[in-house]
Short mmCIF file of C-alpha atoms in Angstrom, two decimals:
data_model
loop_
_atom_site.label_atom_id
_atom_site.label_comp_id
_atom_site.label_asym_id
_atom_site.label_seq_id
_atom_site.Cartn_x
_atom_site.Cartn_y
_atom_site.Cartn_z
CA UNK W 1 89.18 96.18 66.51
CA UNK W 2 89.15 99.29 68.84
CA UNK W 3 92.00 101.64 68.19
CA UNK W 4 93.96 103.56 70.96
CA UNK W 5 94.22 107.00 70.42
CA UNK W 6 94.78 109.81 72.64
CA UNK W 7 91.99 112.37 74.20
CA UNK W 8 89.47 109.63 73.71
CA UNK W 9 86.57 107.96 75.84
CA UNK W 10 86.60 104.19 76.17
CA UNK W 11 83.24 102.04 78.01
CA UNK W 12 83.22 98.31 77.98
CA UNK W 13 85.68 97.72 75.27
CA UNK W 14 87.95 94.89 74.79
CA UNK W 15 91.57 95.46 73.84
CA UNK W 16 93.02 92.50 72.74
CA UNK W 17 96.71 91.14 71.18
CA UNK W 18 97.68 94.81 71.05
CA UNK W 19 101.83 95.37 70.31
CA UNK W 20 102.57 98.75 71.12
CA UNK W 21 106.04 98.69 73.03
CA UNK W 22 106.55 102.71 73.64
CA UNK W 23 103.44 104.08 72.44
CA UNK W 24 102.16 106.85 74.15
CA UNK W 25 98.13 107.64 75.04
CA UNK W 26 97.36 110.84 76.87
CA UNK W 27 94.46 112.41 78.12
CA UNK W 28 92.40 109.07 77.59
CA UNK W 29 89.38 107.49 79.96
CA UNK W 30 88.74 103.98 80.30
CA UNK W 31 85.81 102.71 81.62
CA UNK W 32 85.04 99.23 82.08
CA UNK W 33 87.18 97.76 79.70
CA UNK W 34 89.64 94.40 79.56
CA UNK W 35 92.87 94.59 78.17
CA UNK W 36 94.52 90.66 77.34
CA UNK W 37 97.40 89.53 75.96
CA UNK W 38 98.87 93.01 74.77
CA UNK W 39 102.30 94.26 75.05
CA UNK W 40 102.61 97.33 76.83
CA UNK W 41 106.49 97.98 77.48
CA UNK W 42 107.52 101.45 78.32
CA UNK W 43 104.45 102.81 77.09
CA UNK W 44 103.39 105.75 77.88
CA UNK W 45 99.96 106.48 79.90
CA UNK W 46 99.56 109.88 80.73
CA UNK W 47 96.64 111.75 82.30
CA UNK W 48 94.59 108.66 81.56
CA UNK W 49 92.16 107.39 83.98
CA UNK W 50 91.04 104.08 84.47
CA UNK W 51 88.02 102.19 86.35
CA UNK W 52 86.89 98.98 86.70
CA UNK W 53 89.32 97.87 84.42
CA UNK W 54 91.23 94.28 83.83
CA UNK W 55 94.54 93.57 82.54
CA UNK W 56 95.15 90.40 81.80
CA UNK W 57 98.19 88.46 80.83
CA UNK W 58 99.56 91.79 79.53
CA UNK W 59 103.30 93.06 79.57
CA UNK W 60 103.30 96.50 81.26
CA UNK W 61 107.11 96.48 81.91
CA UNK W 62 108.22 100.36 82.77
CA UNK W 63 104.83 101.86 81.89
CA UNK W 64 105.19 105.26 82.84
CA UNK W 65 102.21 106.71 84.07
CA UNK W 66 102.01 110.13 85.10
CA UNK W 67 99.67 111.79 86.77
CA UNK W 68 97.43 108.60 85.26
CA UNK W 69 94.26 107.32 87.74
CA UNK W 70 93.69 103.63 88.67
CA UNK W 71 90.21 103.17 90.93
CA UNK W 72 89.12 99.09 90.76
CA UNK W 73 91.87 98.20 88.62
CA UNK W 74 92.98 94.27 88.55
CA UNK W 75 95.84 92.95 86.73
CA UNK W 76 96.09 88.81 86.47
CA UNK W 77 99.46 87.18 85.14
CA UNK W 78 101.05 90.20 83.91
CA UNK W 79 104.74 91.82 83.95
CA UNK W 80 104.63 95.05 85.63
CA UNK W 81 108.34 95.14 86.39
CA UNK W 82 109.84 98.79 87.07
CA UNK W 83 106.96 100.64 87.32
CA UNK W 84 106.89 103.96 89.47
CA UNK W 85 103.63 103.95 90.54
CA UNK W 86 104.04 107.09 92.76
CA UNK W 87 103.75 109.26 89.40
CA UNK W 88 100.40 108.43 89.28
CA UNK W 89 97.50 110.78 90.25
CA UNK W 90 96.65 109.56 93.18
CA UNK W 91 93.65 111.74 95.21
CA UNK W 92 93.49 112.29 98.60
CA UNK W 93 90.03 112.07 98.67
CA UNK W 94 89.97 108.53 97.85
CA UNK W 95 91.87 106.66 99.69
CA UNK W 96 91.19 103.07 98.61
CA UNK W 97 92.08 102.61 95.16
CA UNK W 98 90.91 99.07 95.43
CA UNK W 99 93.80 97.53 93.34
CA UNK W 100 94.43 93.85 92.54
CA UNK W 101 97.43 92.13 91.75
CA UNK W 102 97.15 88.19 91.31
CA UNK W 103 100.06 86.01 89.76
CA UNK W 104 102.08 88.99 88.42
CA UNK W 105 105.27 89.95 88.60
CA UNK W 106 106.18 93.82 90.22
CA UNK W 107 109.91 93.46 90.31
CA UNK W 108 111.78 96.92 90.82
CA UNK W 109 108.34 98.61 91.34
CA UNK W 110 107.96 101.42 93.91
CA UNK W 111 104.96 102.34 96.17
CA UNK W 112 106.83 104.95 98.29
CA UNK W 113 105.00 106.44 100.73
CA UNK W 114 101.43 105.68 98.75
CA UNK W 115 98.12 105.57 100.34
CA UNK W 116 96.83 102.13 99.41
CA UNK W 117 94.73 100.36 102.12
CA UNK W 118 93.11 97.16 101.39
CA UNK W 119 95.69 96.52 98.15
CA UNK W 120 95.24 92.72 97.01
CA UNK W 121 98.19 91.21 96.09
CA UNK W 122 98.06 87.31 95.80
CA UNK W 123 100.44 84.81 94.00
CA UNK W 124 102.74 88.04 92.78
CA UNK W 125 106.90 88.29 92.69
CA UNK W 126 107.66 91.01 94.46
CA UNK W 127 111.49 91.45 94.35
CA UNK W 128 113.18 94.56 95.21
CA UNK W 129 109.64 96.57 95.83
CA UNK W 130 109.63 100.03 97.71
CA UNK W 131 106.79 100.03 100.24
CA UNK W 132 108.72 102.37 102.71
CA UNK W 133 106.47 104.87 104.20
CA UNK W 134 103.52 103.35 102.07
CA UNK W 135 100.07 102.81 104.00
CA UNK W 136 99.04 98.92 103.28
CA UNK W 137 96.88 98.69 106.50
CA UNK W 138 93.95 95.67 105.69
CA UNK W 139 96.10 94.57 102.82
CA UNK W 140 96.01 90.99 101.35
CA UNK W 141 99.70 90.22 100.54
CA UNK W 142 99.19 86.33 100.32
CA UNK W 143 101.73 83.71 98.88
CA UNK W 144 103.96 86.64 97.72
CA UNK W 145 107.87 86.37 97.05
CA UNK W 146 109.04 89.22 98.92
CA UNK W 147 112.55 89.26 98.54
CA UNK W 148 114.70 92.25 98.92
CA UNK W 149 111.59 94.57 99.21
CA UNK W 150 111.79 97.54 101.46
CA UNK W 151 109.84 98.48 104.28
CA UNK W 152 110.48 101.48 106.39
CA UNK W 153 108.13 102.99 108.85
CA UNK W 154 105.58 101.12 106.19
CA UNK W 155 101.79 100.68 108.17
CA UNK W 156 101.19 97.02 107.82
CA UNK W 157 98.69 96.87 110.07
CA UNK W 158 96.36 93.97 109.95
CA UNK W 159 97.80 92.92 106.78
CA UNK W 160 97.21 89.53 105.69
CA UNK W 161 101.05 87.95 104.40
CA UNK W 162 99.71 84.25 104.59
CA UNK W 163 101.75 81.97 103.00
CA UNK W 164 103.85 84.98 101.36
CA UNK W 165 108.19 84.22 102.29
CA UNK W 166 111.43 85.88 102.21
CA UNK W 167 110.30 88.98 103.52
CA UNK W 168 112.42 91.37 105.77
CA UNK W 169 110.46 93.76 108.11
CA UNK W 170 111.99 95.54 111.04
CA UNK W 171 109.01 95.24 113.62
CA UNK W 172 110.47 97.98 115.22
CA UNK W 173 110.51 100.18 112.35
CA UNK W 174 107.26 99.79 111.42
CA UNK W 175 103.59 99.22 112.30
CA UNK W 176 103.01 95.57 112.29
CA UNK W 177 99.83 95.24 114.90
CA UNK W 178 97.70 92.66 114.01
CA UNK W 179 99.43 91.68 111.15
CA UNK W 180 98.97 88.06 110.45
CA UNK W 181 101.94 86.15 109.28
CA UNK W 182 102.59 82.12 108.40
CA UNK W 183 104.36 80.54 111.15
CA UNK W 184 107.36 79.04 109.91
CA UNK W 185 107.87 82.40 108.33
CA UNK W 186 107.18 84.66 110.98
CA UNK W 187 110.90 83.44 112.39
CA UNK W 188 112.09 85.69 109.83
CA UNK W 189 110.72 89.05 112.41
CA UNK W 190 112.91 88.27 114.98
CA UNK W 191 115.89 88.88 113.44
CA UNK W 192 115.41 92.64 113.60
CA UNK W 193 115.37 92.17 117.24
CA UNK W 194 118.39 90.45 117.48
CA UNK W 195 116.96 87.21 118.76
CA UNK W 196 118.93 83.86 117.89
CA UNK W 197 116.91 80.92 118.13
CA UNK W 198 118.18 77.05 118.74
CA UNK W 199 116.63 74.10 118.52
#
């Protein structure tokens, strides 16, 4: 099995059933590589850099990751609760990080003011997420539980929130053209203009 060590090179390698709650790893490249099943909590990623990787059903529960790169990252059915992902490197050259979310669970995780067009997140429990003054224009936020998440002069345009509920979103606060929304939960705009509705 392939160790993880610090100020090493990783391409196409498989981490699997890995139980390392507050390691640390610094100055490490991944490359290609799947990570399943592996417990991650509070561990430490730092100056790492990651492409075209996969995370799946992995715990990454307050991961700090400073000054750490993500470029075609996915992560399917895993806890990311509490992480800060605005310590991350992220460069302003590149301003699609292409990264995927599906079925996980981002509770108390903050995107302030990031740079992340086109962001997939689908299936994913989003409670109490800060996306204030984040860019998520072309975003796929579908079938998402949005509840309590912040959004403050947030670009959401033409994001896709199909079938995603309980979100709160002050249209005039923040840039919501061509934005596509379910119906029966597009009510839920309205209130931020003060608009009562009777049957």
């Amino acid at each position: 099995m392939t160790k993880l060590m610090s100020d090493k090179e990783f391409f196409a390698k498989t981490f699997e059933k890995l139980d390392l709650p507050s390691f640390c790893i610094e100055n490490s490249i991944f490359e290609a590589c799947e990570f399943a099943h592996c417990n991650f909590t509070a561990t430490q990623l730092l100056h790492c850099k990651f492409t075209e990787c996969e995370f799946r059903h992995c715990n990454l529960s307050l991961m700090e990751i400073s000054a750490s790169r993500f470029h075609q990252v996915s992560f399917h059915e895993c806890k990311l609760s509490g992480v800060d992902w605005t310590r991350a490197y992220w460069p302003t050259f590149n301003l699609d990080p292409s990264l995927h979310f599906s079925k996980s669970i981002l509770t108390d995780a903050s995107f302030f003011a990031l740079k992340l067009p086109g962001v997939k997140m689908d299936e994913c429990k989003l409670h109490e997420v800060d996306f204030r003054e984040c860019d998520l224009s072309g975003a796929e936020i579908t079938g998402c539980d949005l509840y309590g998440s912040l959004f403050n002069q947030t670009n959401l345009r033409a994001v896709d929130f199909t079938g995603s509920w309980d979100f709160r979103i002050d249209v005039l606060n923040n840039f919501v053209e061509r934005a596509k929304f379910s119906r029966e939960e597009a009510v839920a705009l309205l209130e931020s203009l003060g608009i009562e509705l009777v049957d």
